Every structure is written in C-alpha cells, then in structure tokens.
Tab-separated table of N, CA and C in Angstrom:
chain	number	residue	atom	x	y	z
A	22	MET	N	0.818	-1.191	0.000
A	22	MET	CA	0.000	0.000	0.000
A	22	MET	C	0.859	1.251	0.000
A	23	SER	N	2.066	1.165	0.574
A	23	SER	CA	2.924	2.342	0.597
A	23	SER	C	3.333	2.750	-0.817
A	24	ASP	N	3.437	1.776	-1.749
A	24	ASP	CA	3.717	2.113	-3.140
A	24	ASP	C	2.609	2.985	-3.709
A	25	MET	N	1.364	2.630	-3.415
A	25	MET	CA	0.231	3.385	-3.936
A	25	MET	C	0.221	4.790	-3.333
A	26	THR	N	0.588	4.904	-2.074
A	26	THR	CA	0.652	6.220	-1.434
A	26	THR	C	1.740	7.065	-2.085
A	27	THR	N	2.856	6.466	-2.374
A	27	THR	CA	3.956	7.174	-3.035
A	27	THR	C	3.528	7.660	-4.417
A	28	ILE	N	2.802	6.833	-5.126
A	28	ILE	CA	2.300	7.215	-6.443
A	28	ILE	C	1.255	8.316	-6.315
A	29	ALA	N	0.382	8.202	-5.324
A	29	ALA	CA	-0.761	9.112	-5.181
A	29	ALA	C	-0.380	10.501	-4.684
A	30	ARG	N	0.624	10.589	-3.849
A	30	ARG	CA	0.938	11.856	-3.179
A	30	ARG	C	1.158	13.037	-4.131
A	31	PRO	N	1.950	12.904	-5.206
A	31	PRO	CA	2.132	14.070	-6.085
A	31	PRO	C	0.834	14.512	-6.779
A	32	TYR	N	-0.002	13.552	-7.159
A	32	TYR	CA	-1.279	13.901	-7.779
A	32	TYR	C	-2.188	14.607	-6.771
A	33	ALA	N	-2.218	14.074	-5.551
A	33	ALA	CA	-3.050	14.684	-4.511
A	33	ALA	C	-2.557	16.086	-4.181
A	34	LYS	N	-1.260	16.256	-4.111
A	34	LYS	CA	-0.685	17.572	-3.801
A	34	LYS	C	-1.011	18.578	-4.901
A	35	ALA	N	-0.892	18.150	-6.147
A	35	ALA	CA	-1.212	19.042	-7.271
A	35	ALA	C	-2.694	19.413	-7.249
A	36	ALA	N	-3.547	18.438	-7.017
A	36	ALA	CA	-4.991	18.706	-6.958
A	36	ALA	C	-5.315	19.615	-5.777
A	37	PHE	N	-4.671	19.366	-4.644
A	37	PHE	CA	-4.917	20.183	-3.453
A	37	PHE	C	-4.474	21.626	-3.681
A	38	ASP	N	-3.275	21.806	-4.201
A	38	ASP	CA	-2.772	23.161	-4.461
A	38	ASP	C	-3.678	23.907	-5.440
A	39	PHE	N	-4.133	23.209	-6.463
A	39	PHE	CA	-5.034	23.825	-7.434
A	39	PHE	C	-6.370	24.183	-6.777
A	40	ALA	N	-6.894	23.269	-5.965
A	40	ALA	CA	-8.175	23.512	-5.298
A	40	ALA	C	-8.082	24.686	-4.329
A	41	VAL	N	-6.980	24.801	-3.620
A	41	VAL	CA	-6.788	25.934	-2.709
A	41	VAL	C	-6.725	27.233	-3.506
A	42	GLU	N	-5.970	27.199	-4.604
A	42	GLU	CA	-5.831	28.389	-5.448
A	42	GLU	C	-7.187	28.841	-6.001
A	43	LYS	N	-8.031	27.895	-6.369
A	43	LYS	CA	-9.340	28.207	-6.958
A	43	LYS	C	-10.445	28.277	-5.908
A	44	ASP	N	-10.088	28.117	-4.616
A	44	ASP	CA	-11.057	28.113	-3.519
A	44	ASP	C	-12.171	27.097	-3.774
A	45	ALA	N	-11.739	25.873	-4.108
A	45	ALA	CA	-12.689	24.825	-4.478
A	45	ALA	C	-12.371	23.504	-3.764
A	46	LEU	N	-11.958	23.569	-2.500
A	46	LEU	CA	-11.596	22.346	-1.768
A	46	LEU	C	-12.761	21.369	-1.669
A	47	ALA	N	-13.936	21.865	-1.326
A	47	ALA	CA	-15.088	20.978	-1.163
A	47	ALA	C	-15.450	20.310	-2.486
A	48	GLN	N	-15.418	21.071	-3.567
A	48	GLN	CA	-15.744	20.529	-4.883
A	48	GLN	C	-14.736	19.439	-5.281
A	49	TRP	N	-13.454	19.695	-5.058
A	49	TRP	CA	-12.439	18.701	-5.389
A	49	TRP	C	-12.548	17.466	-4.504
A	50	ALA	N	-12.894	17.658	-3.247
A	50	ALA	CA	-13.083	16.510	-2.357
A	50	ALA	C	-14.205	15.627	-2.886
A	51	GLU	N	-15.297	16.229	-3.330
A	51	GLU	CA	-16.411	15.455	-3.894
A	51	GLU	C	-15.996	14.750	-5.179
A	52	MET	N	-15.305	15.469	-6.069
A	52	MET	CA	-14.884	14.860	-7.337
A	52	MET	C	-13.964	13.667	-7.101
A	53	LEU	N	-12.979	13.842	-6.223
A	53	LEU	CA	-12.028	12.758	-5.979
A	53	LEU	C	-12.679	11.579	-5.261
A	54	THR	N	-13.595	11.862	-4.363
A	54	THR	CA	-14.312	10.783	-3.677
A	54	THR	C	-15.117	9.975	-4.690
A	55	PHE	N	-15.802	10.663	-5.578
A	55	PHE	CA	-16.595	9.975	-6.604
A	55	PHE	C	-15.689	9.174	-7.538
A	56	ALA	N	-14.612	9.799	-8.017
A	56	ALA	CA	-13.705	9.114	-8.939
A	56	ALA	C	-13.061	7.897	-8.273
A	57	GLY	N	-12.728	8.021	-6.985
A	57	GLY	CA	-12.171	6.881	-6.254
A	57	GLY	C	-13.165	5.744	-6.147
A	58	ALA	N	-14.450	6.082	-5.949
A	58	ALA	CA	-15.493	5.059	-5.879
A	58	ALA	C	-15.672	4.378	-7.234
A	59	VAL	N	-15.548	5.140	-8.310
A	59	VAL	CA	-15.654	4.560	-9.658
A	59	VAL	C	-14.533	3.555	-9.876
A	60	VAL	N	-13.319	3.897	-9.476
A	60	VAL	CA	-12.180	2.980	-9.638
A	60	VAL	C	-12.407	1.693	-8.849
A	61	ASN	N	-13.041	1.782	-7.692
A	61	ASN	CA	-13.276	0.596	-6.864
A	61	ASN	C	-14.417	-0.278	-7.355
A	62	ASN	N	-15.164	0.170	-8.360
A	62	ASN	CA	-16.239	-0.620	-8.943
A	62	ASN	C	-15.637	-1.816	-9.691
A	63	ASP	N	-16.220	-3.000	-9.514
A	63	ASP	CA	-15.665	-4.212	-10.124
A	63	ASP	C	-15.592	-4.132	-11.647
A	64	THR	N	-16.613	-3.586	-12.282
A	64	THR	CA	-16.609	-3.460	-13.736
A	64	THR	C	-15.488	-2.536	-14.189
A	65	MET	N	-15.320	-1.420	-13.469
A	65	MET	CA	-14.253	-0.483	-13.837
A	65	MET	C	-12.885	-1.110	-13.596
A	66	LYS	N	-12.740	-1.915	-12.551
A	66	LYS	CA	-11.461	-2.598	-12.323
A	66	LYS	C	-11.109	-3.476	-13.516
A	67	ASP	N	-12.124	-4.182	-14.046
A	67	ASP	CA	-11.895	-5.028	-15.224
A	67	ASP	C	-11.470	-4.188	-16.421
A	68	ILE	N	-12.118	-3.035	-16.598
A	68	ILE	CA	-11.779	-2.146	-17.715
A	68	ILE	C	-10.357	-1.619	-17.569
A	69	LEU	N	-9.982	-1.240	-16.341
A	69	LEU	CA	-8.629	-0.715	-16.118
A	69	LEU	C	-7.567	-1.785	-16.360
A	70	ASP	N	-7.920	-3.047	-16.115
A	70	ASP	CA	-6.979	-4.151	-16.323
A	70	ASP	C	-6.981	-4.668	-17.761
A	71	SER	N	-7.883	-4.158	-18.597
A	71	SER	CA	-8.078	-4.708	-19.942
A	71	SER	C	-6.986	-4.334	-20.937
A	72	GLY	N	-6.202	-3.322	-20.648
A	72	GLY	CA	-5.135	-2.937	-21.563
A	72	GLY	C	-5.558	-1.929	-22.615
A	73	PHE	N	-6.677	-1.243	-22.408
A	73	PHE	CA	-7.092	-0.188	-23.332
A	73	PHE	C	-6.028	0.907	-23.368
A	74	ALA	N	-5.968	1.614	-24.475
A	74	ALA	CA	-5.058	2.760	-24.606
A	74	ALA	C	-5.510	3.861	-23.651
A	75	ALA	N	-4.582	4.733	-23.293
A	75	ALA	CA	-4.855	5.793	-22.314
A	75	ALA	C	-6.013	6.685	-22.741
A	76	HIS	N	-6.056	7.053	-24.020
A	76	HIS	CA	-7.132	7.943	-24.458
A	76	HIS	C	-8.495	7.263	-24.368
A	77	LYS	N	-8.538	5.945	-24.620
A	77	LYS	CA	-9.802	5.196	-24.514
A	77	LYS	C	-10.219	5.078	-23.042
A	78	LEU	N	-9.258	4.799	-22.157
A	78	LEU	CA	-9.570	4.733	-20.722
A	78	LEU	C	-10.088	6.077	-20.225
A	79	THR	N	-9.461	7.148	-20.673
A	79	THR	CA	-9.900	8.489	-20.283
A	79	THR	C	-11.335	8.716	-20.733
A	80	GLU	N	-11.619	8.368	-21.968
A	80	GLU	CA	-12.961	8.554	-22.526
A	80	GLU	C	-14.000	7.745	-21.739
A	81	ILE	N	-13.692	6.490	-21.456
A	81	ILE	CA	-14.614	5.632	-20.710
A	81	ILE	C	-14.822	6.177	-19.299
A	82	PHE	N	-13.730	6.511	-18.641
A	82	PHE	CA	-13.801	6.966	-17.254
A	82	PHE	C	-14.603	8.262	-17.157
A	83	ILE	N	-14.344	9.201	-18.033
A	83	ILE	CA	-15.051	10.483	-17.999
A	83	ILE	C	-16.529	10.292	-18.325
A	84	SER	N	-16.843	9.372	-19.232
A	84	SER	CA	-18.255	9.135	-19.546
A	84	SER	C	-18.977	8.499	-18.363
A	85	VAL	N	-18.301	7.650	-17.621
A	85	VAL	CA	-18.904	7.046	-16.431
A	85	VAL	C	-19.129	8.103	-15.347
A	86	CYS	N	-18.165	8.974	-15.176
A	86	CYS	CA	-18.268	10.008	-14.141
A	86	CYS	C	-19.283	11.090	-14.491
A	87	GLY	N	-19.505	11.289	-15.774
A	87	GLY	CA	-20.508	12.267	-16.196
A	87	GLY	C	-20.215	13.657	-15.659
A	88	GLU	N	-21.237	14.292	-15.134
A	88	GLU	CA	-21.128	15.668	-14.657
A	88	GLU	C	-20.497	15.774	-13.270
A	89	GLN	N	-20.107	14.653	-12.697
A	89	GLN	CA	-19.464	14.682	-11.381
A	89	GLN	C	-18.082	15.325	-11.441
A	90	LEU	N	-17.479	15.337	-12.631
A	90	LEU	CA	-16.153	15.930	-12.808
A	90	LEU	C	-16.261	17.175	-13.680
A	91	ASP	N	-15.560	18.228	-13.286
A	91	ASP	CA	-15.508	19.421	-14.133
A	91	ASP	C	-14.334	19.278	-15.107
A	92	GLU	N	-14.069	20.317	-15.886
A	92	GLU	CA	-13.007	20.239	-16.887
A	92	GLU	C	-11.635	19.982	-16.262
A	93	PHE	N	-11.415	20.505	-15.063
A	93	PHE	CA	-10.129	20.290	-14.395
A	93	PHE	C	-10.018	18.862	-13.875
A	94	GLY	N	-11.137	18.306	-13.434
A	94	GLY	CA	-11.186	16.891	-13.058
A	94	GLY	C	-10.909	16.003	-14.255
A	95	HIS	N	-11.448	16.388	-15.411
A	95	HIS	CA	-11.176	15.647	-16.650
A	95	HIS	C	-9.677	15.666	-16.954
A	96	ASN	N	-9.049	16.816	-16.747
A	96	ASN	CA	-7.604	16.927	-17.000
A	96	ASN	C	-6.810	15.997	-16.084
A	97	LEU	N	-7.201	15.931	-14.814
A	97	LEU	CA	-6.514	15.033	-13.879
A	97	LEU	C	-6.660	13.582	-14.339
A	98	ILE	N	-7.865	13.197	-14.722
A	98	ILE	CA	-8.102	11.828	-15.195
A	98	ILE	C	-7.250	11.546	-16.429
A	99	LYS	N	-7.181	12.503	-17.339
A	99	LYS	CA	-6.394	12.330	-18.563
A	99	LYS	C	-4.918	12.113	-18.234
A	100	VAL	N	-4.370	12.953	-17.362
A	100	VAL	CA	-2.958	12.832	-16.989
A	100	VAL	C	-2.689	11.505	-16.288
A	101	MET	N	-3.577	11.134	-15.379
A	101	MET	CA	-3.373	9.875	-14.661
A	101	MET	C	-3.498	8.679	-15.600
A	102	ALA	N	-4.417	8.739	-16.556
A	102	ALA	CA	-4.567	7.645	-17.525
A	102	ALA	C	-3.325	7.543	-18.411
A	103	GLU	N	-2.805	8.691	-18.854
A	103	GLU	CA	-1.601	8.688	-19.692
A	103	GLU	C	-0.410	8.086	-18.969
A	104	ASN	N	-0.381	8.239	-17.652
A	104	ASN	CA	0.722	7.697	-16.859
A	104	ASN	C	0.403	6.322	-16.270
A	105	GLY	N	-0.734	5.759	-16.640
A	105	GLY	CA	-1.119	4.430	-16.143
A	105	GLY	C	-1.380	4.405	-14.645
A	106	ARG	N	-1.947	5.491	-14.119
A	106	ARG	CA	-2.120	5.628	-12.680
A	106	ARG	C	-3.575	5.728	-12.215
A	107	LEU	N	-4.544	5.414	-13.059
A	107	LEU	CA	-5.947	5.555	-12.649
A	107	LEU	C	-6.288	4.695	-11.430
A	108	LYS	N	-5.628	3.562	-11.281
A	108	LYS	CA	-5.887	2.702	-10.122
A	108	LYS	C	-5.502	3.380	-8.812
A	109	ALA	N	-4.697	4.428	-8.891
A	109	ALA	CA	-4.252	5.137	-7.684
A	109	ALA	C	-5.262	6.183	-7.223
A	110	LEU	N	-6.369	6.369	-7.947
A	110	LEU	CA	-7.319	7.422	-7.577
A	110	LEU	C	-7.868	7.308	-6.148
A	111	PRO	N	-8.205	6.111	-5.638
A	111	PRO	CA	-8.652	6.057	-4.239
A	111	PRO	C	-7.570	6.547	-3.270
A	112	ALA	N	-6.317	6.234	-3.538
A	112	ALA	CA	-5.224	6.704	-2.689
A	112	ALA	C	-5.024	8.210	-2.854
A	113	VAL	N	-5.210	8.721	-4.068
A	113	VAL	CA	-5.135	10.166	-4.300
A	113	VAL	C	-6.203	10.851	-3.466
A	114	CYS	N	-7.400	10.299	-3.479
A	114	CYS	CA	-8.491	10.858	-2.681
A	114	CYS	C	-8.133	10.847	-1.200
A	115	GLY	N	-7.590	9.745	-0.715
A	115	GLY	CA	-7.198	9.654	0.696
A	115	GLY	C	-6.153	10.689	1.071
A	116	GLU	N	-5.131	10.833	0.238
A	116	GLU	CA	-4.080	11.817	0.498
A	116	GLU	C	-4.642	13.238	0.436
A	117	PHE	N	-5.506	13.494	-0.536
A	117	PHE	CA	-6.128	14.814	-0.671
A	117	PHE	C	-6.937	15.140	0.586
A	118	MET	N	-7.695	14.168	1.075
A	118	MET	CA	-8.526	14.405	2.257
A	118	MET	C	-7.662	14.667	3.494
A	119	LEU	N	-6.521	14.006	3.600
A	119	LEU	CA	-5.607	14.292	4.711
A	119	LEU	C	-5.129	15.741	4.653
A	120	MET	N	-4.761	16.183	3.453
A	120	MET	CA	-4.320	17.572	3.283
A	120	MET	C	-5.458	18.549	3.568
A	121	LYS	N	-6.648	18.192	3.139
A	121	LYS	CA	-7.815	19.063	3.363
A	121	LYS	C	-8.105	19.180	4.860
A	122	HIS	N	-8.069	18.062	5.565
A	122	HIS	CA	-8.316	18.096	7.012
A	122	HIS	C	-7.257	18.920	7.729
A	123	GLU	N	-6.016	18.800	7.295
A	123	GLU	CA	-4.941	19.597	7.889
A	123	GLU	C	-5.189	21.082	7.620
A	124	HIS	N	-5.574	21.400	6.417
A	124	HIS	CA	-5.859	22.786	6.025
A	124	HIS	C	-7.045	23.346	6.818
A	125	ASP	N	-8.079	22.530	6.977
A	125	ASP	CA	-9.299	22.966	7.675
A	125	ASP	C	-9.191	22.856	9.193
A	126	LYS	N	-8.062	22.329	9.676
A	126	LYS	CA	-7.866	22.095	11.112
A	126	LYS	C	-8.961	21.172	11.666
A	127	THR	N	-9.196	20.066	10.944
A	127	THR	CA	-10.178	19.076	11.381
A	127	THR	C	-9.516	17.707	11.456
A	128	ILE	N	-10.172	16.810	12.162
A	128	ILE	CA	-9.717	15.427	12.228
A	128	ILE	C	-10.953	14.536	12.271
A	129	GLU	N	-10.865	13.401	11.601
A	129	GLU	CA	-11.951	12.432	11.626
A	129	GLU	C	-11.685	11.443	12.745
A	130	ALA	N	-12.729	11.119	13.482
A	130	ALA	CA	-12.615	10.133	14.551
A	130	ALA	C	-13.718	9.101	14.375
A	131	MET	N	-13.350	7.847	14.457
A	131	MET	CA	-14.296	6.753	14.364
A	131	MET	C	-14.613	6.299	15.784
A	132	VAL	N	-15.891	6.313	16.136
A	132	VAL	CA	-16.335	5.881	17.454
A	132	VAL	C	-17.117	4.589	17.274
A	133	ILE	N	-16.605	3.518	17.851
A	133	ILE	CA	-17.266	2.220	17.780
A	133	ILE	C	-17.750	1.906	19.185
A	134	SER	N	-19.044	1.676	19.316
A	134	SER	CA	-19.612	1.429	20.639
A	134	SER	C	-20.431	0.147	20.636
A	135	ALA	N	-20.688	-0.364	21.844
A	135	ALA	CA	-21.472	-1.582	21.985
A	135	ALA	C	-22.950	-1.321	21.704
A	136	ILE	N	-23.413	-0.122	22.010
A	136	ILE	CA	-24.790	0.293	21.723
A	136	ILE	C	-24.748	1.682	21.092
A	137	ALA	N	-25.845	2.078	20.466
A	137	ALA	CA	-25.897	3.408	19.856
A	137	ALA	C	-25.786	4.472	20.943
A	138	LEU	N	-24.947	5.483	20.687
A	138	LEU	CA	-24.739	6.553	21.655
A	138	LEU	C	-25.720	7.691	21.395
A	139	ASP	N	-26.119	8.373	22.470
A	139	ASP	CA	-27.026	9.508	22.306
A	139	ASP	C	-26.214	10.787	22.039
A	140	GLU	N	-26.915	11.864	21.714
A	140	GLU	CA	-26.264	13.132	21.367
A	140	GLU	C	-25.364	13.658	22.486
A	141	HIS	N	-25.822	13.541	23.725
A	141	HIS	CA	-25.044	14.041	24.868
A	141	HIS	C	-23.701	13.308	24.955
A	142	GLN	N	-23.722	11.992	24.793
A	142	GLN	CA	-22.494	11.205	24.859
A	142	GLN	C	-21.550	11.560	23.702
A	143	LEU	N	-22.119	11.716	22.503
A	143	LEU	CA	-21.299	12.071	21.347
A	143	LEU	C	-20.700	13.462	21.494
A	144	ASP	N	-21.484	14.397	22.047
A	144	ASP	CA	-20.971	15.748	22.279
A	144	ASP	C	-19.819	15.732	23.280
A	145	ALA	N	-19.945	14.898	24.319
A	145	ALA	CA	-18.886	14.805	25.322
A	145	ALA	C	-17.604	14.220	24.711
A	146	ILE	N	-17.744	13.183	23.913
A	146	ILE	CA	-16.584	12.577	23.249
A	146	ILE	C	-15.940	13.592	22.311
A	147	SER	N	-16.770	14.261	21.529
A	147	SER	CA	-16.267	15.263	20.580
A	147	SER	C	-15.517	16.380	21.307
A	148	ALA	N	-16.072	16.871	22.410
A	148	ALA	CA	-15.437	17.957	23.161
A	148	ALA	C	-14.073	17.523	23.703
A	149	LYS	N	-13.990	16.317	24.239
A	149	LYS	CA	-12.713	15.816	24.777
A	149	LYS	C	-11.667	15.665	23.671
A	150	LEU	N	-12.098	15.138	22.520
A	150	LEU	CA	-11.155	14.960	21.417
A	150	LEU	C	-10.712	16.305	20.849
A	151	GLU	N	-11.628	17.265	20.754
A	151	GLU	CA	-11.269	18.599	20.276
A	151	GLU	C	-10.252	19.241	21.216
A	152	GLN	N	-10.432	19.029	22.497
A	152	GLN	CA	-9.489	19.565	23.474
A	152	GLN	C	-8.124	18.895	23.308
A	153	ARG	N	-8.122	17.595	23.108
A	153	ARG	CA	-6.868	16.852	22.994
A	153	ARG	C	-6.101	17.196	21.709
A	154	PHE	N	-6.818	17.335	20.593
A	154	PHE	CA	-6.171	17.558	19.297
A	154	PHE	C	-6.098	19.023	18.893
A	155	SER	N	-6.791	19.885	19.596
A	155	SER	CA	-6.887	21.310	19.226
A	155	SER	C	-7.368	21.466	17.783
A	156	ARG	N	-8.339	20.668	17.425
A	156	ARG	CA	-8.921	20.663	16.086
A	156	ARG	C	-10.412	20.371	16.194
A	157	LYS	N	-11.132	20.736	15.158
A	157	LYS	CA	-12.537	20.377	15.051
A	157	LYS	C	-12.610	18.888	14.744
A	158	VAL	N	-13.465	18.159	15.443
A	158	VAL	CA	-13.561	16.716	15.292
A	158	VAL	C	-14.847	16.356	14.548
A	159	MET	N	-14.701	15.503	13.552
A	159	MET	CA	-15.859	14.967	12.834
A	159	MET	C	-15.992	13.498	13.224
A	160	LEU	N	-17.084	13.160	13.888
A	160	LEU	CA	-17.290	11.803	14.377
A	160	LEU	C	-18.027	10.953	13.356
A	161	THR	N	-17.556	9.728	13.215
A	161	THR	CA	-18.256	8.703	12.457
A	161	THR	C	-18.521	7.584	13.452
A	162	CYS	N	-19.778	7.224	13.599
A	162	CYS	CA	-20.152	6.268	14.639
A	162	CYS	C	-20.626	4.948	14.044
A	163	SER	N	-20.314	3.875	14.753
A	163	SER	CA	-20.830	2.559	14.384
A	163	SER	C	-21.025	1.740	15.646
A	164	VAL	N	-21.803	0.672	15.527
A	164	VAL	CA	-22.102	-0.191	16.665
A	164	VAL	C	-21.480	-1.560	16.415
A	165	ASP	N	-20.787	-2.078	17.432
A	165	ASP	CA	-20.203	-3.413	17.395
A	165	ASP	C	-20.584	-4.097	18.700
A	166	GLU	N	-21.576	-4.965	18.644
A	166	GLU	CA	-22.100	-5.596	19.845
A	166	GLU	C	-21.092	-6.535	20.517
A	167	THR	N	-20.029	-6.915	19.818
A	167	THR	CA	-19.026	-7.798	20.417
A	167	THR	C	-18.154	-7.078	21.441
A	168	LEU	N	-18.264	-5.756	21.511
A	168	LEU	CA	-17.484	-5.008	22.495
A	168	LEU	C	-17.992	-5.231	23.917
A	169	ILE	N	-19.188	-5.756	24.069
A	169	ILE	CA	-19.889	-6.000	25.320
A	169	ILE	C	-20.388	-4.679	25.908
A	170	ALA	N	-19.498	-3.740	26.158
A	170	ALA	CA	-19.859	-2.404	26.646
A	170	ALA	C	-18.668	-1.490	26.390
A	171	GLY	N	-18.895	-0.181	26.442
A	171	GLY	CA	-17.811	0.784	26.266
A	171	GLY	C	-17.654	1.215	24.824
A	172	VAL	N	-16.531	1.900	24.556
A	172	VAL	CA	-16.270	2.431	23.215
A	172	VAL	C	-14.807	2.238	22.823
A	173	VAL	N	-14.582	2.232	21.510
A	173	VAL	CA	-13.253	2.282	20.929
A	173	VAL	C	-13.252	3.506	20.025
A	174	ILE	N	-12.250	4.364	20.208
A	174	ILE	CA	-12.154	5.595	19.419
A	174	ILE	C	-10.855	5.552	18.636
A	175	ARG	N	-10.969	5.790	17.321
A	175	ARG	CA	-9.790	5.857	16.452
A	175	ARG	C	-9.768	7.232	15.800
A	176	ALA	N	-8.709	7.975	16.057
A	176	ALA	CA	-8.537	9.304	15.470
A	176	ALA	C	-7.087	9.440	15.043
A	177	GLY	N	-6.856	9.422	13.742
A	177	GLY	CA	-5.482	9.453	13.255
A	177	GLY	C	-4.752	8.205	13.720
A	178	ASP	N	-3.597	8.383	14.356
A	178	ASP	CA	-2.824	7.254	14.869
A	178	ASP	C	-3.246	6.846	16.273
A	179	LEU	N	-4.116	7.620	16.878
A	179	LEU	CA	-4.540	7.355	18.249
A	179	LEU	C	-5.679	6.337	18.287
A	180	VAL	N	-5.548	5.337	19.152
A	180	VAL	CA	-6.622	4.377	19.397
A	180	VAL	C	-6.855	4.345	20.897
A	181	ILE	N	-8.076	4.656	21.302
A	181	ILE	CA	-8.466	4.590	22.714
A	181	ILE	C	-9.458	3.447	22.830
A	182	ASP	N	-9.057	2.370	23.484
A	182	ASP	CA	-9.931	1.213	23.649
A	182	ASP	C	-10.440	1.189	25.082
A	183	ASN	N	-11.640	1.690	25.263
A	183	ASN	CA	-12.270	1.713	26.581
A	183	ASN	C	-13.468	0.768	26.595
A	184	SER	N	-13.322	-0.336	25.867
A	184	SER	CA	-14.400	-1.329	25.817
A	184	SER	C	-14.138	-2.423	26.842
A	185	VAL	N	-15.169	-3.120	27.215
A	185	VAL	CA	-15.022	-4.234	28.154
A	185	VAL	C	-14.182	-5.326	27.502
A	186	ARG	N	-14.405	-5.575	26.211
A	186	ARG	CA	-13.606	-6.584	25.518
A	186	ARG	C	-12.123	-6.221	25.573
A	187	GLY	N	-11.793	-4.949	25.342
A	187	GLY	CA	-10.408	-4.493	25.397
A	187	GLY	C	-9.813	-4.653	26.785
A	188	LYS	N	-10.608	-4.305	27.801
A	188	LYS	CA	-10.131	-4.443	29.177
A	188	LYS	C	-9.904	-5.902	29.536
A	189	LEU	N	-10.806	-6.792	29.080
A	189	LEU	CA	-10.627	-8.222	29.342
A	189	LEU	C	-9.380	-8.746	28.634
A	190	ASN	N	-9.138	-8.293	27.411
A	190	ASN	CA	-7.916	-8.713	26.682
A	190	ASN	C	-6.662	-8.242	27.403
A	191	ARG	N	-6.663	-6.996	27.905
A	191	ARG	CA	-5.495	-6.505	28.639
A	191	ARG	C	-5.296	-7.270	29.949
A	192	LEU	N	-6.389	-7.581	30.639
A	192	LEU	CA	-6.300	-8.365	31.872
A	192	LEU	C	-5.747	-9.747	31.578
A	193	SER	N	-6.210	-10.375	30.512
A	193	SER	CA	-5.715	-11.692	30.122
A	193	SER	C	-4.232	-11.646	29.815
A	194	ASP	N	-3.791	-10.627	29.089
A	194	ASP	CA	-2.361	-10.483	28.770
A	194	ASP	C	-1.532	-10.320	30.035
A	195	THR	N	-2.055	-9.544	30.987
A	195	THR	CA	-1.338	-9.315	32.246
A	195	THR	C	-1.226	-10.603	33.036
A	196	LEU	N	-2.288	-11.372	33.101
A	196	LEU	CA	-2.288	-12.626	33.848
A	196	LEU	C	-1.389	-13.670	33.213
A	197	LEU	N	-1.277	-13.650	31.888
A	197	LEU	CA	-0.455	-14.624	31.209
A	197	LEU	C	1.027	-14.280	31.223
A	198	SER	N	1.368	-13.022	31.514
A	198	SER	CA	2.787	-12.653	31.487
A	198	SER	C	3.448	-12.775	32.832
C-alpha cells in the first residue's frame, strides 16, 4: 500500500494546491471521492486491467463520471490515464482528504460502541477529542455488539480502547505474562 501512497501523493498535492488556489476544496473533495469510488467498482477494475489505450480509458472513465467531474477533473483523469495511474485514484483521494483536514484544522474520529450513543455522549466525546487535538472533530459512529460495553475511538494514529472486551484482553495479557 505504501507504493500506492507514493504514487498518489504528487497527484493529490497538485490537486490540493489547485483547489486551494481556486477556492474549491469541497468541490475537489467530492470529485475525488466519486472518482475513487468509480475505480473501486468491479466493472471499472476489469476495464482498467483490460489494456485499453490511455485515451480510450480516459474517454470511458469520464463518460462514467458524467457531470461529477468538471473540466479540471477531466484533465486530472487524462494525466493519470496517460501515466497508467488511474488505479491510484482512491489513494489520491485519501491523500487529498488528509491535506484538506490539515488545512481545515479538522480530524476524523471513528467511534465504535457496543450500543448506539445519544447526542449528549457524542458531544462529550467530541469535546474531549477537540481539546486533545486542538482541532474540530468529525465523528463517524458505528455499533459493534461484540465489544460487550464501552467504546473504541480511532482518530489518526490514536486508538483509545475503553471497551469491556479491550479491558478483558489486557487483563488476560497481564495474567499470562
């Protein structure tokens, strides 16, 4: 995966710099997210592996994306197709979003809980994370009943496991050592 990140970074940086210059970060985030989803489609994966010429791949890809891409998005697709890099679009999107979050002073946090959390609990988690990171926090929540109780929070490289399952695993490790 690090190879794909290495390939994606210059494209993401160019797209990010252009989007900042044109004050179009949100629009570019949407375009890249959509284009990345198109690349992950099984039919499109087959087309990308088929060995079509770059201009044909560009034509097919742009026709699939339709109005989701503007003329500058078309140019990015064309350049990436000419360089045989269309498969890197999901990684380009990921790198672009990291740069966008850094620019916007935001961070995404995944909250996994044993049961659905109410607004008060989510607000408390968000406030604590904002205090810790000095950034605006965007929460994505999911439920995993195997946690038994508690929450697991993933934000960037930080993982806070305050679930009963996590505590039992740590207790087991301590007893076995």
